[in-house]
Every structure is written in C-alpha cells, then in structure tokens.
Short mmCIF file of C-alpha atoms in Angstrom, two decimals:
data_model
loop_
_atom_site.label_atom_id
_atom_site.label_comp_id
_atom_site.label_asym_id
_atom_site.label_seq_id
_atom_site.Cartn_x
_atom_site.Cartn_y
_atom_site.Cartn_z
CA UNK A 1 -60.85 -101.29 11.60
CA UNK A 2 -61.96 -97.76 12.82
CA UNK A 3 -59.70 -94.93 11.67
CA UNK A 4 -59.69 -91.32 13.22
CA UNK A 5 -59.60 -88.36 11.47
CA UNK A 6 -57.08 -86.73 13.70
CA UNK A 7 -53.00 -86.72 13.10
CA UNK A 8 -53.08 -90.45 14.42
CA UNK A 9 -55.54 -91.81 11.68
CA UNK A 10 -54.07 -89.46 9.10
CA UNK A 11 -50.98 -91.49 9.61
CA UNK A 12 -52.70 -94.84 9.79
CA UNK A 13 -54.07 -93.98 6.67
CA UNK A 14 -50.71 -93.04 4.56
CA UNK A 15 -49.01 -96.38 6.27
CA UNK A 16 -52.02 -98.44 4.82
CA UNK A 17 -51.78 -96.51 1.54
CA UNK A 18 -47.64 -97.37 1.41
CA UNK A 19 -48.48 -100.93 2.46
CA UNK A 20 -50.91 -101.75 -0.51
CA UNK A 21 -48.86 -99.87 -2.80
CA UNK A 22 -45.95 -102.30 -2.19
CA UNK A 23 -47.63 -105.29 -2.03
CA UNK A 24 -50.63 -105.40 1.04
CA UNK A 25 -50.60 -104.39 4.66
CA UNK A 26 -47.93 -105.83 6.74
CA UNK A 27 -46.35 -108.04 3.92
CA UNK A 28 -43.42 -105.96 3.02
CA UNK A 29 -40.87 -108.05 1.54
CA UNK A 30 -37.00 -107.72 0.41
CA UNK A 31 -38.68 -107.11 -3.13
CA UNK A 32 -40.37 -104.06 -1.61
CA UNK A 33 -36.77 -102.01 -0.80
CA UNK A 34 -36.56 -99.88 -3.97
CA UNK A 35 -39.91 -98.82 -3.30
CA UNK A 36 -39.10 -97.60 0.21
CA UNK A 37 -35.98 -96.09 -0.41
CA UNK A 38 -37.62 -93.96 -3.16
CA UNK A 39 -40.41 -92.88 -0.51
CA UNK A 40 -37.52 -91.97 1.80
CA UNK A 41 -35.58 -89.90 -0.50
CA UNK A 42 -38.66 -87.28 -1.07
CA UNK A 43 -38.04 -83.91 -0.15
CA UNK A 44 -39.37 -83.07 2.94
CA UNK A 45 -41.56 -80.01 3.59
CA UNK A 46 -40.98 -78.05 6.81
CA UNK A 47 -43.81 -76.02 8.19
CA UNK A 48 -42.04 -73.02 8.63
CA UNK A 49 -40.66 -70.44 5.86
CA UNK A 50 -36.98 -71.63 6.05
CA UNK A 51 -35.52 -68.65 4.60
CA UNK A 52 -36.79 -66.78 7.28
CA UNK A 53 -35.45 -69.36 9.69
CA UNK A 54 -32.32 -69.33 8.32
CA UNK A 55 -31.92 -65.46 8.52
CA UNK A 56 -33.13 -65.27 12.50
CA UNK A 57 -30.14 -67.97 12.97
CA UNK A 58 -27.59 -66.04 11.18
CA UNK A 59 -28.53 -62.93 12.92
CA UNK A 60 -28.34 -64.99 16.34
CA UNK A 61 -24.70 -66.45 15.61
CA UNK A 62 -23.32 -62.75 14.56
CA UNK A 63 -24.71 -61.55 17.94
CA UNK A 64 -22.84 -64.31 19.74
CA UNK A 65 -19.63 -64.17 18.06
CA UNK A 66 -19.71 -59.77 18.57
CA UNK A 67 -20.34 -60.70 22.12
CA UNK A 68 -17.59 -63.14 22.21
CA UNK A 69 -14.91 -60.83 20.45
CA UNK A 70 -15.81 -58.33 22.88
CA UNK A 71 -15.20 -59.81 25.99
CA UNK A 72 -11.90 -61.24 24.57
CA UNK A 73 -10.85 -57.33 24.19
CA UNK A 74 -11.61 -56.76 27.37
CA UNK A 75 -9.57 -59.45 29.03
CA UNK A 76 -6.67 -58.63 26.77
CA UNK A 77 -7.14 -55.25 27.68
CA UNK A 78 -7.21 -56.02 31.52
CA UNK A 79 -4.21 -58.12 31.47
CA UNK A 80 -2.21 -55.52 29.51
CA UNK A 81 -3.18 -52.79 32.04
CA UNK A 82 -2.15 -55.31 34.81
CA UNK A 83 1.23 -55.80 33.50
CA UNK A 84 2.13 -52.22 32.82
CA UNK A 85 1.12 -51.40 36.33
CA UNK A 86 3.78 -53.84 37.35
CA UNK A 87 6.26 -52.19 35.07
CA UNK A 88 6.44 -48.81 35.74
CA UNK A 89 9.89 -46.88 36.59
CA UNK A 90 12.54 -48.35 38.11
CA UNK A 91 16.35 -49.28 38.04
CA UNK A 92 18.98 -51.82 38.11
CA UNK A 93 18.14 -52.77 41.76
CA UNK A 94 15.30 -52.81 43.89
CA UNK A 95 14.60 -52.61 47.64
CA UNK A 96 16.54 -54.05 49.87
CA UNK A 97 16.00 -57.31 51.39
CA UNK A 98 13.06 -58.51 49.11
CA UNK A 99 15.18 -59.65 46.29
CA UNK A 100 13.53 -57.02 43.45
CA UNK A 101 13.79 -57.15 40.04
CA UNK A 102 16.54 -54.86 38.41
CA UNK A 103 15.03 -52.41 36.42
CA UNK A 104 11.03 -53.12 37.68
CA UNK A 105 10.84 -53.49 40.89
CA UNK A 106 7.19 -53.84 41.26
CA UNK A 107 7.33 -56.73 38.58
CA UNK A 108 10.47 -58.32 39.90
CA UNK A 109 9.79 -57.94 43.67
CA UNK A 110 8.59 -61.23 45.65
CA UNK A 111 4.97 -61.07 45.82
CA UNK A 112 3.43 -60.49 49.45
CA UNK A 113 1.12 -63.33 50.46
CA UNK A 114 -1.74 -63.74 47.93
CA UNK A 115 -0.15 -61.92 45.32
CA UNK A 116 1.63 -64.87 43.58
CA UNK A 117 -1.45 -66.85 41.80
CA UNK A 118 -2.85 -63.23 40.61
CA UNK A 119 0.47 -62.75 38.65
CA UNK A 120 0.72 -66.52 37.65
CA UNK A 121 -2.73 -66.14 36.34
CA UNK A 122 -2.28 -63.17 34.22
CA UNK A 123 1.45 -64.57 32.56
CA UNK A 124 -0.75 -67.98 32.06
CA UNK A 125 -3.62 -66.01 30.29
CA UNK A 126 -1.07 -63.98 27.83
CA UNK A 127 0.72 -67.04 27.22
CA UNK A 128 -2.50 -69.05 25.91
CA UNK A 129 -3.53 -65.87 23.89
CA UNK A 130 0.07 -65.77 22.24
CA UNK A 131 -0.35 -69.69 21.61
CA UNK A 132 -3.79 -69.21 20.28
CA UNK A 133 -2.40 -66.62 17.79
CA UNK A 134 0.88 -68.75 16.64
CA UNK A 135 1.69 -72.15 18.42
CA UNK A 136 2.73 -74.23 21.47
CA UNK A 137 5.23 -75.31 19.61
CA UNK A 138 8.71 -75.19 21.97
CA UNK A 139 6.68 -73.47 24.61
CA UNK A 140 7.22 -76.82 26.85
CA UNK A 141 9.84 -74.80 29.93
CA UNK A 142 7.43 -71.47 29.36
CA UNK A 143 4.40 -72.91 29.77
CA UNK A 144 5.77 -75.19 32.83
CA UNK A 145 6.64 -71.89 34.28
CA UNK A 146 3.74 -70.10 33.53
CA UNK A 147 1.47 -72.61 35.02
CA UNK A 148 3.55 -72.32 38.51
CA UNK A 149 5.56 -74.99 38.23
CA UNK A 150 8.77 -75.42 40.54
CA UNK A 151 10.34 -72.34 40.88
CA UNK A 152 7.48 -69.58 39.20
CA UNK A 153 8.17 -66.55 41.17
CA UNK A 154 11.38 -67.71 43.33
CA UNK A 155 13.41 -70.49 41.60
CA UNK A 156 14.26 -73.42 43.76
CA UNK A 157 18.14 -72.65 43.03
CA UNK A 158 21.34 -73.89 44.71
CA UNK A 159 20.90 -73.83 48.33
CA UNK A 160 18.21 -71.28 47.74
CA UNK A 161 20.63 -68.56 46.28
CA UNK A 162 18.48 -68.42 43.16
CA UNK A 163 15.38 -66.43 43.74
CA UNK A 164 13.96 -64.76 40.25
CA UNK A 165 11.52 -62.49 41.65
CA UNK A 166 8.63 -63.24 38.57
CA UNK A 167 9.73 -65.97 36.39
CA UNK A 168 11.95 -69.06 36.64
CA UNK A 169 12.63 -71.05 33.39
CA UNK A 170 13.05 -74.63 34.56
CA UNK A 171 15.91 -76.87 33.14
CA UNK A 172 18.04 -73.71 32.17
CA UNK A 173 21.52 -73.89 33.10
CA UNK A 174 22.13 -71.65 35.86
CA UNK A 175 25.67 -70.27 37.29
CA UNK A 176 26.31 -67.07 39.20
CA UNK A 177 28.55 -65.73 36.46
CA UNK A 178 28.27 -66.92 32.46
CA UNK A 179 31.21 -67.10 30.27
CA UNK A 180 32.00 -64.51 27.56
CA UNK A 181 31.68 -67.12 25.21
CA UNK A 182 27.80 -67.52 25.51
CA UNK A 183 27.49 -64.17 24.19
CA UNK A 184 30.67 -63.47 22.05
CA UNK A 185 29.22 -60.84 19.50
CA UNK A 186 27.62 -58.67 21.94
CA UNK A 187 30.44 -58.78 24.21
CA UNK A 188 32.89 -57.79 21.77
CA UNK A 189 30.54 -55.20 20.20
CA UNK A 190 30.22 -53.40 23.48
CA UNK A 191 34.26 -53.66 24.30
CA UNK A 192 35.06 -52.51 21.00
CA UNK A 193 32.40 -49.17 22.01
CA UNK A 194 34.22 -48.77 25.27
CA UNK A 195 35.72 -45.61 24.02
CA UNK A 196 32.44 -44.20 22.67
CA UNK A 197 30.67 -45.13 25.69
CA UNK A 198 32.72 -43.34 27.99
CA UNK A 199 32.43 -40.20 25.84
CA UNK A 200 28.71 -40.25 26.04
CA UNK A 201 29.30 -40.91 29.75
CA UNK A 202 31.15 -37.59 30.17
CA UNK A 203 28.65 -35.60 28.16
CA UNK A 204 25.81 -36.50 30.83
CA UNK A 205 27.95 -36.87 34.21
CA UNK A 206 27.88 -34.53 37.06
CA UNK A 207 29.13 -34.24 40.37
CA UNK A 208 27.00 -36.69 42.11
CA UNK A 209 26.75 -34.14 45.04
CA UNK A 210 23.33 -34.74 46.27
CA UNK A 211 22.94 -31.42 47.18
CA UNK A 212 21.60 -30.21 43.58
CA UNK A 213 18.79 -30.88 41.73
CA UNK A 214 19.05 -34.18 39.76
CA UNK A 215 20.42 -32.99 35.97
CA UNK A 216 17.94 -33.97 33.17
CA UNK A 217 17.25 -37.65 32.42
CA UNK A 218 18.90 -39.05 35.74
CA UNK A 219 16.80 -40.99 37.84
CA UNK A 220 16.14 -40.66 41.58
CA UNK A 221 18.84 -42.64 43.61
CA UNK A 222 17.75 -46.32 44.18
CA UNK A 223 19.47 -46.13 47.68
CA UNK A 224 22.08 -43.23 48.91
CA UNK A 225 24.73 -42.83 46.55
CA UNK A 226 23.57 -45.35 43.50
CA UNK A 227 22.11 -43.53 40.65
CA UNK A 228 21.51 -44.24 36.95
CA UNK A 229 20.77 -43.19 33.35
CA UNK A 230 18.74 -45.56 31.31
CA UNK A 231 18.63 -45.20 27.94
CA UNK A 232 15.85 -48.39 27.75
CA UNK A 233 13.88 -48.65 30.84
CA UNK A 234 11.57 -51.98 30.82
CA UNK A 235 11.67 -52.43 27.24
CA UNK A 236 10.97 -49.27 26.30
CA UNK A 237 13.41 -46.72 24.79
CA UNK A 238 14.27 -43.23 26.37
CA UNK A 239 14.46 -40.77 23.15
CA UNK A 240 15.84 -37.83 25.20
CA UNK A 241 18.58 -39.91 26.97
CA UNK A 242 19.59 -42.04 23.63
CA UNK A 243 19.93 -38.55 21.81
CA UNK A 244 22.63 -37.49 24.30
CA UNK A 245 24.20 -40.45 24.31
CA UNK A 246 24.98 -41.10 20.38
CA UNK A 247 27.77 -43.77 20.81
CA UNK A 248 26.07 -46.07 23.75
CA UNK A 249 22.66 -46.29 21.50
CA UNK A 250 24.81 -46.99 18.33
CA UNK A 251 25.96 -50.12 20.09
CA UNK A 252 22.75 -51.08 21.50
CA UNK A 253 21.38 -51.22 18.27
CA UNK A 254 23.88 -53.24 16.62
CA UNK A 255 23.10 -55.94 19.60
CA UNK A 256 21.74 -59.46 18.74
CA UNK A 257 20.74 -60.76 22.23
CA UNK A 258 19.51 -57.11 23.72
CA UNK A 259 15.89 -57.67 25.56
CA UNK A 260 14.97 -54.48 23.53
CA UNK A 261 11.11 -55.54 23.60
CA UNK A 262 10.69 -56.72 26.93
CA UNK A 263 10.09 -55.62 30.20
CA UNK A 264 13.02 -57.44 31.76
CA UNK A 265 15.39 -55.57 29.31
CA UNK A 266 17.02 -52.40 30.67
CA UNK A 267 20.42 -50.91 29.20
CA UNK A 268 21.80 -47.53 30.83
CA UNK A 269 24.65 -46.06 33.07
CA UNK A 270 24.90 -47.30 36.89
CA UNK A 271 26.89 -45.07 39.09
CA UNK A 272 27.67 -46.15 42.48
CA UNK A 273 29.78 -43.54 44.94
CA UNK A 274 32.12 -44.32 47.47
CA UNK A 275 30.47 -45.88 50.56
CA UNK A 276 27.13 -47.31 49.03
CA UNK A 277 26.37 -50.58 49.05
CA UNK A 278 23.33 -52.57 47.48
CA UNK A 279 22.72 -55.71 49.19
CA UNK A 280 20.89 -58.95 49.20
CA UNK A 281 19.36 -58.36 45.47
CA UNK A 282 18.25 -60.34 43.09
CA UNK A 283 16.54 -59.91 39.42
CA UNK A 284 12.97 -61.21 37.84
CA UNK A 285 14.05 -64.17 36.08
CA UNK A 286 16.70 -66.63 34.97
CA UNK A 287 16.03 -66.07 31.31
CA UNK A 288 18.04 -62.90 30.97
CA UNK A 289 22.11 -62.24 31.66
CA UNK A 290 22.84 -59.02 32.92
CA UNK A 291 25.85 -57.28 31.10
CA UNK A 292 28.47 -55.03 32.88
CA UNK A 293 31.14 -52.95 30.56
CA UNK A 294 33.65 -51.15 33.34
CA UNK A 295 33.78 -47.30 32.53
CA UNK A 296 35.60 -46.16 35.83
CA UNK A 297 36.94 -48.96 38.08
CA UNK A 298 38.15 -47.48 41.37
CA UNK A 299 39.84 -49.39 43.93
CA UNK A 300 37.82 -51.11 46.60
CA UNK A 301 35.05 -52.09 44.71
CA UNK A 302 33.30 -55.46 44.63
CA UNK A 303 30.69 -57.57 43.04
CA UNK A 304 29.46 -60.85 44.82
CA UNK A 305 26.79 -62.86 42.99
CA UNK A 306 25.22 -66.38 44.42
CA UNK A 307 28.40 -65.94 46.92
CA UNK A 308 31.55 -66.04 44.26
CA UNK A 309 33.38 -62.82 44.51
CA UNK A 310 34.04 -60.99 40.74
CA UNK A 311 35.55 -57.52 40.22
CA UNK A 312 34.84 -55.57 36.93
CA UNK A 313 37.54 -54.07 34.70
CA UNK A 314 37.38 -51.06 32.44
CA UNK A 315 36.61 -51.76 29.22
CA UNK A 316 35.75 -55.35 29.89
CA UNK A 317 32.62 -56.93 30.28
CA UNK A 318 30.95 -59.37 32.59
CA UNK A 319 28.40 -61.32 32.70
CA UNK A 320 26.16 -61.98 35.32
CA UNK A 321 22.94 -63.81 36.31
CA UNK A 322 21.46 -62.00 38.69
CA UNK A 323 18.62 -64.31 39.27
CA UNK A 324 21.29 -65.21 41.79
CA UNK A 325 21.52 -63.25 45.25
CA UNK A 326 24.16 -60.50 44.68
CA UNK A 327 25.92 -57.73 46.58
CA UNK A 328 27.44 -54.54 45.03
CA UNK A 329 29.33 -52.23 47.02
CA UNK A 330 32.21 -49.36 46.65
CA UNK A 331 34.14 -49.62 49.84
CA UNK A 332 37.16 -46.88 48.34
CA UNK A 333 37.30 -43.53 49.69
CA UNK A 334 35.75 -40.52 48.41
CA UNK A 335 38.64 -39.41 46.70
CA UNK A 336 38.90 -42.55 44.35
CA UNK A 337 35.30 -40.89 42.82
CA UNK A 338 32.30 -43.32 41.74
CA UNK A 339 32.07 -46.68 40.16
CA UNK A 340 30.74 -46.24 36.47
CA UNK A 341 29.71 -49.59 34.69
CA UNK A 342 27.36 -49.46 31.27
CA UNK A 343 24.99 -52.45 32.23
CA UNK A 344 22.71 -54.27 29.35
CA UNK A 345 20.20 -56.97 29.80
CA UNK A 346 20.66 -59.63 27.42
CA UNK A 347 18.79 -62.72 26.44
CA UNK A 348 20.31 -66.33 28.45
CA UNK A 349 21.98 -67.93 25.50
CA UNK A 350 19.82 -71.25 26.19
CA UNK A 351 16.83 -69.33 25.94
CA UNK A 352 15.42 -70.80 22.45
CA UNK A 353 14.10 -68.38 19.80
CA UNK A 354 10.33 -69.48 20.23
CA UNK A 355 10.93 -69.10 23.75
CA UNK A 356 12.02 -65.43 23.14
CA UNK A 357 9.15 -64.72 21.11
CA UNK A 358 6.82 -65.88 23.69
CA UNK A 359 8.28 -63.96 26.44
CA UNK A 360 8.50 -61.13 24.53
CA UNK A 361 4.40 -61.58 23.60
CA UNK A 362 3.95 -62.21 27.49
CA UNK A 363 6.26 -59.03 28.96
CA UNK A 364 5.75 -56.68 26.12
CA UNK A 365 6.40 -53.24 27.44
CA UNK A 366 3.33 -51.02 27.62
CA UNK A 367 2.08 -49.47 24.23
#
C-alpha cells in the first residue's frame, strides 16, 4: 500500500512499525498489552518550550487575580460609603409621620418608592462579605432579613403597629415594653449610676429657652422643645461630650449589651420641654431595645408604645421596643420644667451572639 511522506504517512508508518514489533500488523492480542502500556508511558515531547508557557500562564493568572481584588475593594468601598451616607448625625427621633429611626433619620426612615431594593441590596452584599470572611453559621434570621423576607424595611407587626424602618429580624419575640429581667445586669448598673448621671446632666444643662445659641455639645432640636446631648451617635463615641459626662461614660463602658459598635446604637440625654410632643415615631429595627433611665420626670409626661401607655420614674429604667409606633408628650405646665431621660440602645435579648457580630459588621459606623 502507498504511504505518503506527509504527517498522515508518518503516522501510518509508525503504526505499522508498532504493529510489527508487537506481533504483526493488525494482529494485536492480550499478550501485547505490556508492550502497549510501556509505549503509552513514554514521555511526551511538547512542540513549544514548556518553561516559557508556564511563565506566561503565571503572569496571566496574577493579572486576573489583581483585577479581581481591585474590583472587590471598589465594591466594598462603595458599600461603606453608601451606609455612611445614610447614618449621618441625627437624634433619638426622626421626622413626623414617616416612622424614621431614632438616632439616624436618614437610615431608619421608610424609603421612598424605589429606594427600598437599593438599601436591601446593600445590606445583602455586606452580609455576603461577612459570610465569606467568617461563616453562614447561625445566620438564618439575618440572611432572611437581608434578602428582603417578610418585614424587611417595615416589619408586619401586630395590627401594623410594628414598623422598623430598615431591618426586621424575623421570629424575634416582640412586645412594646420588654421586661427588666431581660437585661438585668445593664438595668441595675444604670440605676446604680443614677446619681452620677444626674450630676453630669446638671453640669451640661442650660435654660433651654431657645433664645440663646445652643451650648457646646447639644444637637439642634429634633422638633420644637426637643433637645439632646449624645455621648454615642450612630455607633460612634463623641469624645468631647464623654469627657464632660464622666459618670455617664463610665456607666456606658460597663454595659454588656450596649450597641456601641453599630450604627443602630445611640446614648445620651433627651430633654422634652412642657408642651412638646413627638408623635407617630418608630425606630429602624426590632433587633434593639431602648433603655430609658428617668432623671427628671415632672407631672403630665406620657409615653405610649404600640398603643400601650407607660410612664417614667426617676432613678428607674424602662425598656422599650421602639420598632413599634410610639408617642412621647410633655403635657405639664412651664413651671414643671423639662422631662429628662438618659437613653441607651441595647441589643434585643433574643438576638444571638453570632447575629450581633454579623449585624455589627453590616452596620459598622463610618471609619
């Protein structure tokens, strides 16, 4: 048979030689298996320089890895900036009628049409970044909340009276007022610090007339007759105010469940003048409870949370779930003086440690 000189002819000649060596062309049998295996194990000579190809592949993979890391850095920076823009200075209450967050009106407010999914996507991306760094273990409720499950950005609540503005953690026991025993250590510590905290307020207090410029450290009024001085604002310590209130700052440092590393966390003095009223407000999340330590409680003050009325008492703490609609009012006379409470945001007692760590990561304050 004719055999060409091209590649096909060379292959045919090689096959014929192999067949002859193993017992004749087309007559291979089981006894020829060892020889075939020996031939198959011979080294393969590549038609290009292998070290050069490996170096090129290494450079390509390095470039792709650098590009991917740069993209992740940019994405993370945008997420932090987005959360920071929504957590700027605020107070213990937000704008009327919109149920905004106490302490962070921008972040806690009910989103305008089209804004909710953007915030939801931001939270989801931050949570995925946390899971890649740590784990998804124990993240079932947080994951459902971040993915926009029932209640995201406005929990269903009983009779529609529970409306957290940003994050609703599902399957969390909810009641307008939380029993003192749920945070016994922190409640007892704050109550034992009542004299020191009251002295601190006396040192920073003023006449609250509104006719003089605001003293140093006091925030602009949230509403007519409503003032505040914050030691922690959206998870960030306010050093000047903390130095002026050493007793209150010392008490905050001793708390076990204070949300000090989370933009949901605030602490400071809240002052309500006679005739002032904050109505139809709500906080950003049901993952926290707000502790009110009564400092000066004149007659005619009222607090209604989720339709349930309560009243403060001087030297005693009241635990409030401010994800429920609430109203605060001072119906007393001008001679009665202002109502003053020291407010601290604590973790809800039924939020697990792993969930707290994840939420601290997702809602970390601006650097």
